[in-house]
XYZ file of C-alpha atoms in Angstrom:
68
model
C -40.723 -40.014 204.671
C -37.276 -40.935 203.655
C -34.689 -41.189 207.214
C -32.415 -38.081 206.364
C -35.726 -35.871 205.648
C -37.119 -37.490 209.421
C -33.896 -36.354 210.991
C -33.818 -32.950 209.273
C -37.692 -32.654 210.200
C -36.344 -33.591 213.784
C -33.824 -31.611 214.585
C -35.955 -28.447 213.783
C -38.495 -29.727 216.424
C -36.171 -30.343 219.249
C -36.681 -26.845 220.448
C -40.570 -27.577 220.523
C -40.058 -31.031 222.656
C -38.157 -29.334 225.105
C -40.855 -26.622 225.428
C -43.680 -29.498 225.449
C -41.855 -32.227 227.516
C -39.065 -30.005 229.781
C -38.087 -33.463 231.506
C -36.818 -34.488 228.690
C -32.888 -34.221 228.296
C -30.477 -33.205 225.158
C -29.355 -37.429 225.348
C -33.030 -38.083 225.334
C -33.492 -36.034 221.902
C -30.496 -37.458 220.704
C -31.635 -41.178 221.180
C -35.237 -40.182 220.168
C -33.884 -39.310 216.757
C -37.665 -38.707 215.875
C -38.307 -42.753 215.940
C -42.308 -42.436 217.510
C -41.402 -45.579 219.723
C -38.466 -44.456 221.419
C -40.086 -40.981 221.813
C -42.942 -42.771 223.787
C -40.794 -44.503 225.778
C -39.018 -41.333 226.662
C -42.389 -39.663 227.958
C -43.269 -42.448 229.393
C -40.312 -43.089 231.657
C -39.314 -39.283 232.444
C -43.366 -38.681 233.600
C -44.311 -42.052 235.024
C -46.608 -42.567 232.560
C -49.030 -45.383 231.240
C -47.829 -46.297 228.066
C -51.307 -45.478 226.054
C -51.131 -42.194 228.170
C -47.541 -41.789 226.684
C -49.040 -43.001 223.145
C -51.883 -40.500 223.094
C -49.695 -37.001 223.964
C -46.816 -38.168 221.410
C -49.753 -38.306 219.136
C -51.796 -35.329 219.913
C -48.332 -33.458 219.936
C -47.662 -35.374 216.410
C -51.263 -34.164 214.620
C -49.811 -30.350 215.539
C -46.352 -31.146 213.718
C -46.481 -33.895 211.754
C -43.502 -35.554 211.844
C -44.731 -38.847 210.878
């Protein structure tokens, strides 16, 4: 998937984050910009979590939506 299609894809499924991951602030979506690391690291560090614990709901979450 080509970057402007990723972003497009994105910012239609910033309303879903927030709904899945409320912790996570506007700046947070913003910096995300869909990238599957950064998300991670997002989840991770707003819910204290492990990062394979982080890896496995951005993924689960990712199957439903498919983003990447």
């Amino acid at each position: 998937m080509n970057s402007d299609t990723l972003k497009g894809k994105w910012n239609q499924l910033k309303g879903e984050v927030k709904r899945h991951w409320a912790n996570l602030t506007d700046d947070d979506l913003l910096k995300i910009e869909g990238n599957r690391d950064k998300f991670v690291g997002r989840v991770q560090e707003r819910y204290g979590k492990a990062k394979a614990e982080a890896e496995k709901e951005v993924d689960a979450w990712n199957r439903r939506h498919k983003l990447w």
